XYZ file of C-alpha atoms in Angstrom:
578
model
C -26.188 -70.016 -55.347
C -26.542 -68.847 -51.745
C -29.631 -67.277 -50.123
C -28.848 -65.507 -46.428
C -30.883 -65.920 -43.664
C -30.717 -63.982 -40.168
C -31.857 -65.963 -36.785
C -34.300 -64.365 -35.674
C -34.711 -66.885 -33.015
C -36.515 -65.361 -30.039
C -35.319 -65.672 -25.746
C -34.738 -62.687 -23.203
C -31.444 -62.230 -23.724
C -30.349 -59.990 -21.923
C -31.862 -62.116 -18.870
C -30.078 -65.484 -19.523
C -26.998 -63.378 -19.898
C -27.167 -62.137 -16.568
C -28.414 -65.705 -15.027
C -25.215 -66.964 -17.110
C -23.228 -64.073 -16.482
C -22.305 -64.241 -20.792
C -22.767 -61.469 -23.491
C -26.373 -61.111 -24.616
C -24.719 -62.125 -28.006
C -23.982 -65.566 -26.461
C -27.397 -65.563 -25.520
C -28.676 -65.222 -28.750
C -25.944 -67.442 -30.313
C -26.831 -70.472 -27.559
C -31.003 -70.180 -28.224
C -29.467 -70.980 -31.526
C -28.336 -73.388 -31.631
C -31.843 -74.425 -30.392
C -30.307 -75.355 -26.370
C -33.046 -73.545 -24.331
C -34.370 -74.548 -21.265
C -31.921 -72.912 -17.885
C -30.796 -76.691 -17.312
C -29.097 -77.623 -20.855
C -27.616 -73.341 -21.569
C -25.723 -75.098 -17.557
C -24.612 -78.719 -19.326
C -23.829 -76.288 -22.925
C -21.565 -74.796 -20.831
C -20.675 -76.402 -17.808
C -20.913 -80.050 -19.100
C -18.815 -82.731 -17.835
C -17.622 -86.655 -17.429
C -20.860 -86.316 -14.343
C -23.205 -85.774 -17.682
C -22.131 -89.227 -19.101
C -24.850 -91.771 -19.686
C -24.516 -94.791 -17.892
C -22.992 -97.253 -20.905
C -25.400 -100.313 -18.954
C -28.138 -98.094 -20.600
C -26.497 -99.338 -24.360
C -28.277 -102.179 -25.341
C -25.707 -105.212 -25.638
C -22.905 -103.396 -22.825
C -24.393 -105.537 -20.427
C -23.871 -109.153 -22.545
C -20.557 -107.714 -23.902
C -19.075 -107.269 -20.994
C -19.796 -110.798 -19.382
C -19.044 -112.393 -22.766
C -15.451 -110.534 -22.310
C -14.705 -110.188 -18.872
C -14.292 -114.338 -19.385
C -12.518 -114.459 -22.159
C -10.606 -112.063 -20.692
C -10.213 -114.082 -17.357
C -9.431 -117.002 -18.993
C -7.107 -116.246 -21.677
C -8.733 -116.734 -24.530
C -7.509 -115.110 -27.505
C -8.867 -111.761 -28.097
C -8.958 -109.806 -31.843
C -9.976 -106.424 -32.399
C -11.042 -105.405 -36.161
C -11.681 -102.051 -36.948
C -11.989 -99.464 -40.219
C -9.071 -97.584 -41.318
C -10.151 -94.742 -40.959
C -9.612 -92.177 -37.952
C -12.145 -93.393 -36.016
C -11.557 -96.682 -36.791
C -7.860 -96.635 -35.505
C -9.117 -94.572 -32.533
C -11.791 -96.932 -31.551
C -9.564 -100.143 -32.063
C -6.570 -97.612 -29.635
C -9.312 -97.924 -26.847
C -10.674 -101.037 -26.423
C -7.092 -102.729 -26.995
C -5.836 -100.089 -25.219
C -7.959 -101.174 -22.016
C -8.964 -104.649 -22.911
C -3.874 -104.666 -22.359
C -4.417 -103.021 -19.108
C -7.471 -105.634 -17.685
C -4.804 -108.761 -18.827
C -6.101 -109.061 -21.775
C -4.622 -111.438 -24.525
C -5.045 -108.642 -27.393
C -3.974 -108.192 -30.978
C -6.139 -105.985 -33.481
C -6.041 -106.513 -37.411
C -6.529 -102.997 -39.516
C -8.443 -103.698 -43.207
C -5.887 -103.093 -45.784
C -8.416 -100.265 -47.819
C -7.349 -101.084 -51.616
C -6.805 -105.342 -50.662
C -8.803 -105.962 -47.720
C -11.484 -102.849 -48.739
C -14.083 -102.211 -45.825
C -14.999 -103.898 -42.315
C -14.723 -107.104 -41.444
C -15.150 -109.746 -44.486
C -14.513 -114.202 -44.279
C -10.823 -113.838 -45.408
C -10.036 -112.004 -42.135
C -11.961 -114.028 -40.633
C -10.441 -116.780 -41.516
C -6.906 -115.172 -40.784
C -8.644 -115.052 -37.290
C -9.082 -118.678 -37.063
C -5.740 -119.809 -38.328
C -3.942 -117.553 -35.640
C -6.095 -119.441 -33.098
C -8.296 -116.089 -32.434
C -10.711 -116.579 -29.923
C -13.152 -113.858 -31.000
C -13.419 -110.926 -32.782
C -14.242 -107.752 -31.267
C -15.295 -105.470 -34.369
C -15.250 -101.547 -34.282
C -16.809 -98.538 -36.127
C -17.698 -101.007 -38.655
C -19.933 -104.570 -39.028
C -23.552 -103.671 -38.445
C -23.477 -104.221 -41.769
C -21.680 -107.474 -41.806
C -24.258 -109.559 -41.665
C -22.527 -112.985 -44.124
C -19.455 -112.806 -42.484
C -20.168 -112.480 -39.686
C -22.344 -115.447 -39.974
C -18.910 -117.023 -41.433
C -17.209 -116.614 -38.337
C -19.741 -117.903 -36.080
C -19.324 -121.064 -38.685
C -15.955 -121.274 -37.373
C -16.286 -121.182 -33.627
C -15.929 -118.184 -33.329
C -17.121 -115.560 -30.687
C -18.783 -112.785 -32.275
C -18.855 -108.849 -30.635
C -19.443 -106.565 -33.373
C -19.547 -102.218 -31.858
C -20.705 -99.778 -34.756
C -22.270 -96.658 -34.412
C -22.961 -96.770 -39.088
C -27.194 -97.017 -39.118
C -28.437 -100.695 -39.751
C -30.121 -101.667 -42.819
C -33.624 -102.256 -42.943
C -35.754 -103.865 -45.144
C -38.909 -102.370 -46.342
C -42.344 -104.281 -45.519
C -44.725 -104.101 -48.649
C -47.057 -101.578 -45.841
C -43.685 -99.259 -45.346
C -42.623 -101.027 -42.139
C -39.550 -101.628 -41.975
C -37.365 -105.043 -40.023
C -34.103 -103.643 -39.613
C -30.409 -106.663 -39.957
C -28.962 -107.326 -36.788
C -26.053 -109.679 -38.398
C -25.934 -112.625 -36.388
C -23.474 -112.130 -33.671
C -23.388 -113.150 -30.660
C -23.523 -109.146 -28.634
C -24.916 -107.201 -31.356
C -23.420 -102.814 -29.551
C -25.045 -99.958 -31.687
C -27.244 -96.814 -30.035
C -29.183 -96.770 -33.263
C -30.538 -100.476 -33.690
C -34.293 -100.451 -32.326
C -35.262 -101.084 -29.242
C -31.648 -98.941 -27.484
C -32.726 -96.337 -24.752
C -29.176 -94.733 -24.868
C -29.978 -90.957 -23.766
C -27.734 -90.256 -26.802
C -27.671 -92.242 -30.526
C -24.568 -89.839 -32.503
C -21.436 -90.483 -30.679
C -18.611 -91.536 -33.184
C -17.502 -95.342 -33.131
C -15.010 -94.789 -30.472
C -17.556 -93.267 -28.160
C -19.059 -96.375 -28.052
C -15.651 -98.534 -27.831
C -15.538 -95.754 -24.753
C -18.308 -96.687 -23.069
C -18.425 -100.210 -23.718
C -14.308 -100.122 -21.605
C -16.461 -98.174 -19.176
C -18.330 -100.656 -18.770
C -16.213 -103.546 -18.827
C -14.114 -101.775 -16.481
C -16.726 -101.120 -14.321
C -18.059 -104.888 -13.503
C -14.582 -105.943 -13.619
C -14.234 -103.452 -10.062
C -11.206 -101.487 -11.527
C -11.572 -97.946 -11.018
C -12.682 -95.736 -14.873
C -11.036 -93.206 -13.872
C -8.088 -94.673 -15.614
C -9.738 -94.735 -18.624
C -9.883 -91.295 -18.777
C -6.007 -90.843 -20.933
C -8.307 -92.174 -23.683
C -10.702 -89.483 -24.002
C -8.372 -87.553 -25.827
C -7.689 -89.698 -28.649
C -11.571 -90.058 -27.988
C -12.834 -86.171 -28.831
C -10.023 -86.714 -31.868
C -11.720 -89.624 -33.702
C -15.120 -88.026 -32.358
C -14.078 -84.263 -34.802
C -13.170 -86.533 -37.745
C -15.972 -88.238 -37.864
C -18.190 -85.045 -38.350
C -20.503 -86.642 -35.746
C -22.457 -83.590 -34.531
C -20.781 -81.894 -31.449
C -23.567 -81.792 -29.245
C -24.977 -83.124 -26.107
C -22.177 -86.205 -24.781
C -20.057 -85.624 -27.813
C -19.443 -82.246 -27.109
C -18.442 -83.434 -23.533
C -15.749 -86.030 -25.008
C -14.679 -83.067 -27.274
C -14.168 -80.513 -23.906
C -12.108 -83.284 -22.050
C -10.454 -84.881 -24.755
C -9.498 -80.499 -25.582
C -9.062 -79.900 -21.824
C -5.879 -82.963 -21.099
C -5.214 -82.594 -24.766
C -1.763 -81.015 -23.534
C -0.900 -83.407 -20.436
C -1.109 -86.545 -22.073
C 1.170 -89.697 -21.855
C 0.688 -90.790 -25.098
C 3.564 -90.532 -26.270
C 3.115 -91.361 -30.609
C 0.510 -88.264 -30.205
C 3.023 -86.006 -28.502
C 5.217 -86.983 -30.851
C 1.970 -85.469 -34.015
C 1.721 -82.329 -31.446
C 4.760 -81.337 -32.149
C 5.540 -81.859 -35.566
C 3.227 -79.481 -36.455
C 4.477 -77.131 -33.249
C 1.153 -76.859 -31.326
C 2.947 -77.054 -27.781
C 3.003 -73.780 -26.935
C -0.774 -72.774 -28.054
C -4.287 -73.729 -27.166
C -5.252 -75.844 -29.388
C -8.823 -76.289 -30.681
C -11.380 -78.615 -32.511
C -9.699 -77.295 -35.791
C -6.478 -78.786 -35.063
C -7.638 -82.165 -34.888
C -10.090 -82.459 -37.654
C -7.325 -80.265 -40.115
C -4.012 -80.981 -38.491
C -3.330 -84.293 -36.080
C -6.715 -86.401 -38.171
C -5.736 -86.151 -41.163
C -1.790 -87.336 -40.894
C -4.126 -90.231 -39.304
C -6.050 -90.831 -41.909
C -3.337 -91.234 -45.180
C -1.740 -93.578 -42.920
C -4.526 -95.348 -44.369
C -5.442 -93.872 -47.253
C -1.528 -93.933 -48.247
C 0.434 -96.644 -46.476
C -1.459 -99.515 -44.289
C -2.972 -97.805 -40.724
C -1.515 -99.637 -38.658
C 0.913 -98.379 -39.466
C -0.636 -94.764 -37.195
C -2.247 -97.282 -34.534
C 1.339 -99.034 -33.699
C 2.316 -94.688 -33.170
C -0.207 -94.823 -30.667
C 1.200 -97.647 -29.277
C 4.885 -96.421 -30.069
C 6.811 -96.033 -25.774
C 9.879 -95.016 -27.618
C 10.048 -90.879 -28.344
C 12.368 -90.793 -31.421
C 10.775 -93.673 -33.155
C 7.357 -91.901 -32.828
C 8.516 -88.569 -33.738
C 10.603 -90.026 -37.121
C 6.798 -91.878 -37.669
C 5.185 -88.450 -36.881
C 7.057 -87.190 -38.895
C 5.828 -89.511 -41.832
C 2.450 -89.448 -41.049
C 3.217 -85.642 -41.635
C 4.706 -86.200 -45.180
C 2.450 -88.911 -46.708
C -0.636 -86.012 -45.840
C 1.014 -83.549 -47.504
C 0.828 -86.089 -50.414
C -2.305 -86.569 -49.767
C -2.987 -83.378 -50.338
C -1.627 -82.636 -53.902
C -3.752 -85.698 -54.754
C -6.656 -84.175 -53.802
C -5.969 -81.542 -55.499
C -5.570 -82.725 -58.593
C -8.287 -85.066 -57.894
C -10.523 -81.979 -57.170
C -10.385 -80.035 -60.594
C -10.506 -83.620 -62.634
C -14.366 -83.980 -61.194
C -15.687 -80.372 -61.220
C -15.331 -80.433 -64.606
C -17.389 -84.028 -64.338
C -19.475 -82.030 -62.076
C -21.235 -79.989 -64.198
C -21.290 -80.845 -66.699
C -23.364 -83.509 -65.435
C -25.063 -80.604 -63.162
C -25.852 -79.127 -66.605
C -26.856 -82.211 -68.253
C -30.232 -82.680 -65.407
C -28.664 -84.640 -62.297
C -30.082 -83.828 -58.727
C -27.559 -86.646 -58.028
C -24.028 -86.369 -59.063
C -22.111 -89.803 -59.589
C -18.649 -89.170 -60.703
C -16.746 -91.810 -62.586
C -12.719 -90.227 -61.600
C -11.109 -94.145 -62.928
C -6.793 -93.235 -62.573
C -7.745 -91.326 -59.570
C -6.510 -93.171 -56.154
C -9.837 -94.901 -54.283
C -8.422 -93.675 -50.301
C -9.230 -89.798 -51.734
C -12.762 -90.269 -53.221
C -14.817 -89.558 -49.964
C -12.410 -86.206 -49.606
C -13.064 -85.404 -53.669
C -16.593 -86.138 -53.022
C -16.737 -83.759 -49.955
C -14.668 -80.819 -51.980
C -17.587 -81.239 -54.797
C -20.626 -81.095 -53.194
C -19.636 -78.348 -50.797
C -18.808 -76.164 -53.732
C -21.923 -77.266 -55.784
C -24.200 -78.059 -53.213
C -25.356 -81.056 -54.705
C -25.056 -85.149 -53.052
C -22.077 -86.603 -55.316
C -20.975 -90.071 -54.909
C -16.352 -90.229 -56.080
C -16.013 -93.156 -57.850
C -12.529 -95.476 -58.976
C -11.219 -97.924 -60.445
C -10.720 -100.972 -57.875
C -9.431 -104.719 -57.470
C -12.369 -105.775 -58.047
C -14.968 -103.650 -60.079
C -15.546 -99.674 -59.413
C -16.173 -98.267 -55.332
C -15.690 -95.424 -53.708
C -17.437 -92.357 -52.387
C -20.620 -90.524 -51.022
C -21.216 -87.219 -49.019
C -24.591 -85.825 -49.054
C -26.640 -82.298 -47.979
C -28.937 -82.388 -46.074
C -32.176 -82.943 -47.206
C -31.122 -86.103 -48.648
C -30.403 -89.009 -46.178
C -27.563 -90.847 -49.101
C -27.919 -94.266 -46.885
C -31.549 -94.009 -47.455
C -31.602 -93.495 -51.384
C -28.783 -95.521 -51.389
C -31.435 -98.490 -49.969
C -33.734 -98.156 -52.439
C -31.605 -99.146 -55.454
C -29.118 -102.418 -53.132
C -29.602 -104.489 -56.205
C -27.067 -102.443 -58.185
C -23.542 -102.599 -55.606
C -21.728 -105.453 -54.130
C -22.011 -103.515 -51.480
C -22.182 -100.478 -49.406
C -23.026 -99.084 -45.957
C -22.874 -95.536 -44.816
C -24.178 -92.371 -42.921
C -27.490 -89.936 -44.069
C -24.326 -87.346 -44.858
C -21.382 -89.939 -45.795
C -21.260 -93.397 -47.483
C -19.235 -96.173 -49.173
C -19.733 -98.606 -51.654
C -18.930 -100.792 -53.947
C -20.006 -102.084 -57.614
C -19.284 -104.118 -60.944
C -17.892 -101.259 -63.750
C -20.698 -102.076 -65.551
C -23.499 -101.107 -62.918
C -21.966 -97.055 -63.641
C -24.781 -96.593 -65.829
C -27.579 -98.433 -63.403
C -26.758 -96.835 -60.502
C -26.404 -93.349 -62.302
C -29.711 -93.870 -63.918
C -31.432 -94.891 -60.730
C -30.322 -93.099 -57.712
C -31.286 -89.710 -60.067
C -34.270 -91.590 -60.765
C -35.310 -91.630 -57.363
C -33.857 -88.947 -56.151
C -37.654 -86.626 -54.869
C -34.445 -83.152 -54.308
C -36.280 -79.843 -56.071
C -34.189 -76.516 -56.850
C -34.543 -74.733 -53.938
C -32.540 -78.002 -52.260
C -29.086 -77.391 -54.164
C -29.397 -73.668 -52.842
C -27.034 -72.993 -50.769
C -28.071 -70.978 -46.970
C -25.716 -68.828 -45.120
C -27.249 -68.939 -41.792
C -26.535 -65.949 -40.154
C -26.535 -65.173 -35.607
C -26.568 -62.150 -36.070
C -26.344 -58.556 -37.900
C -23.344 -57.612 -35.738
C -21.487 -54.073 -36.622
C -17.942 -54.090 -36.090
C -17.770 -51.977 -34.138
C -19.602 -53.927 -31.673
C -16.158 -55.918 -31.177
C -14.211 -56.492 -28.248
C -11.197 -58.181 -27.061
C -13.041 -59.300 -23.771
C -16.397 -60.477 -26.657
C -13.744 -62.433 -28.360
C -12.850 -64.510 -25.891
C -16.174 -64.689 -24.280
C -16.728 -66.029 -28.070
C -14.618 -69.572 -26.795
C -17.252 -70.850 -24.499
C -18.605 -71.546 -27.177
C -16.314 -74.239 -28.440
C -15.899 -76.988 -30.076
C -17.258 -76.111 -33.106
C -17.776 -78.374 -35.916
C -21.391 -80.041 -37.243
C -24.664 -78.762 -35.013
C -22.268 -76.612 -33.421
C -21.477 -74.141 -35.666
C -18.756 -71.154 -35.656
C -20.887 -67.976 -34.952
C -21.395 -66.582 -38.146
C -21.597 -62.427 -38.382
C -22.935 -59.599 -40.789
C -21.698 -56.271 -41.495
C -23.148 -54.374 -44.547
C -21.068 -52.121 -46.191
C -16.888 -51.932 -45.265
C -15.240 -49.341 -47.220
C -12.184 -51.060 -48.957
C -9.727 -48.738 -48.307
C -6.057 -51.750 -48.874
C -6.039 -54.716 -50.783
C -3.198 -57.675 -49.824
C -2.393 -60.978 -50.979
C -0.653 -63.279 -49.460
C 0.853 -66.513 -49.232
C 3.084 -68.748 -51.882
C -0.368 -69.741 -54.257
C -1.088 -66.171 -53.556
C -4.910 -66.932 -52.153
C -4.321 -65.145 -48.710
C -6.034 -61.768 -49.001
C -5.839 -59.167 -46.148
C -8.127 -56.226 -46.154
C -7.868 -53.183 -44.766
C -12.130 -52.360 -43.769
C -13.314 -49.030 -42.241
C -17.353 -48.685 -41.155
C -19.902 -45.720 -41.465
C -18.424 -45.541 -37.640
C -14.883 -44.896 -38.328
C -13.573 -48.569 -37.020
C -10.589 -49.806 -38.172
C -10.076 -53.868 -38.819
C -8.406 -56.088 -40.907
C -10.724 -58.930 -43.407
C -9.078 -62.147 -44.112
C -10.338 -64.175 -47.155
C -8.845 -67.804 -47.460
C -9.610 -67.580 -51.973
C -7.528 -67.405 -55.046
C -6.698 -63.916 -56.235
C -7.922 -64.258 -59.750
C -11.126 -64.701 -58.689
C -11.341 -62.495 -55.062
C -10.372 -59.339 -57.521
C -12.833 -60.175 -60.577
C -15.741 -60.175 -57.895
C -15.041 -57.042 -57.131
C -13.938 -55.296 -60.194
C -13.461 -51.425 -59.242
C -16.082 -51.607 -55.717
C -15.196 -50.433 -52.914
C -17.889 -51.375 -51.112
C -18.152 -55.542 -49.224
C -21.178 -56.687 -47.310
C -19.834 -60.148 -45.589
C -20.462 -62.475 -42.557
C -17.533 -63.171 -40.780
C -16.501 -64.700 -37.547
C -14.293 -62.730 -35.285
C -10.573 -62.675 -34.043
C -7.214 -62.044 -32.017
C -4.330 -61.569 -34.351
C -1.206 -62.537 -32.315
C 2.059 -61.309 -34.255
C 5.246 -60.434 -32.567
C 3.607 -60.015 -29.189
C 0.809 -58.049 -30.684
C -2.618 -58.540 -30.561
C -5.438 -57.423 -32.817
C -8.845 -57.871 -34.006
C -9.224 -59.082 -36.680
C -13.030 -60.290 -38.736
C -12.896 -63.523 -41.141
C -14.854 -63.058 -44.279
C -16.729 -66.447 -44.797
C -19.195 -65.068 -47.657
C -19.239 -61.587 -48.948
C -20.427 -59.469 -52.396
C -19.258 -56.182 -52.838
C -21.765 -53.117 -53.212
C -20.048 -49.631 -55.891
C -20.757 -47.418 -52.929
C -22.001 -46.538 -49.366
C -26.396 -46.401 -49.219
C -26.399 -47.756 -53.001
């Protein structure tokens, strides 16, 4: 079920447009994103690296760079241990490249998803000690690994934790919380208590980048030499689905600005296999083309394959590896489609039975795609969703949530059912014994306070704007709002009752619908809907008028440009005026 809402936030849009030389429609869109005041509007439109906070404002960086500088100067062996997703791989690369360029004795290890599971653990620490490692440096993990970190300290290792995930806590009888930090030499995480960093919403790679900025400053090296790392940082920021506001937005803008000139041979190869060299690259490309290839490595092979691609110096080898990753991602797509189908059957059954949090068990699902499947199901049914599958020890899986439900906090309330868990309000991972599955499903639902209205998908419309207003100039001006992503979504407009003059269906799976549309003012425009034909035909029936939300684009074909709308939500009516 959907409910459409039209933003009605007030401001002097003409005045803002005049002051910043933008269309009043753009002024309205900026206000809808709660960007208020000339200073904030200016930073939103024109913010650059000079607006990124001083890294030393982040708790732990001052102590961390002093330790790391001494380790580098003394030639001590340093091992980076990261997560196996895009953010983990990129965080690892940022730390490795920066420290290597400073002359550090550095190597890396990415846990095997199937064998090691998420994050640092005692086996990885035992291996590091056996290899003569002096210092372990984590990225995008470690904040919840208290036991493993304590074990590392007992082995005589220096332990430096960099992470961005929520900090575990214990709740006192009076309702207050005490955070539980791992007993590391240094913990760098902007979400820990007492950290006054102005923008705590960085991804793991953002934290790693700021740490390296501090290290370069401490060692009196040019920070500008780190700018080549902004391209992979942009990829990680988009793919980890953190808010694209403030510093994250600037990092992505700066990375996209440099991506065509990247010196990272492996990244160039990924761009080549997707034939992106001759066109503008946007955040969509990072999130749905480049990122999934990197992720596929950690899901179906080894994430170290993706990291080694970033380190590759031979162009031909890089192209071969990039092709392999693309093929892996294609396999992953097929597996995901099959998994979603099975998961939806369970989800609808549990929803009908009254469950508010849908705990799905797919024993044959590859554990690496559990999170993707959970996200797809969540988008369709608008409930919090966990997808669990058989693992080496017990069962494990991932969850994806809706805005009204903080997944990590709710898991804290039933933490006794897990052997391991962690995450964010919107996403989490967990492991548990198979016998605990029913208990988990019952307890997580018993604690759930969501109500029926929370499961209604709310569609927020930026402006009720007839397609007659669309122009090439407006579409080009909309680009000032990019990059788009979480909390800076692509603008959504609405038009009431467009006449459907013709329907054409394209694509191997008949899931690209092209509509020839005409407004009451006789404006003609094409509309695109990406949906299976049978589903679309059932909704349309014999009706001829469509009311829809859309985003305008310039369609380019054989050198010819035409205006087009990409339709997001829609319904049909019998005739104009009804």
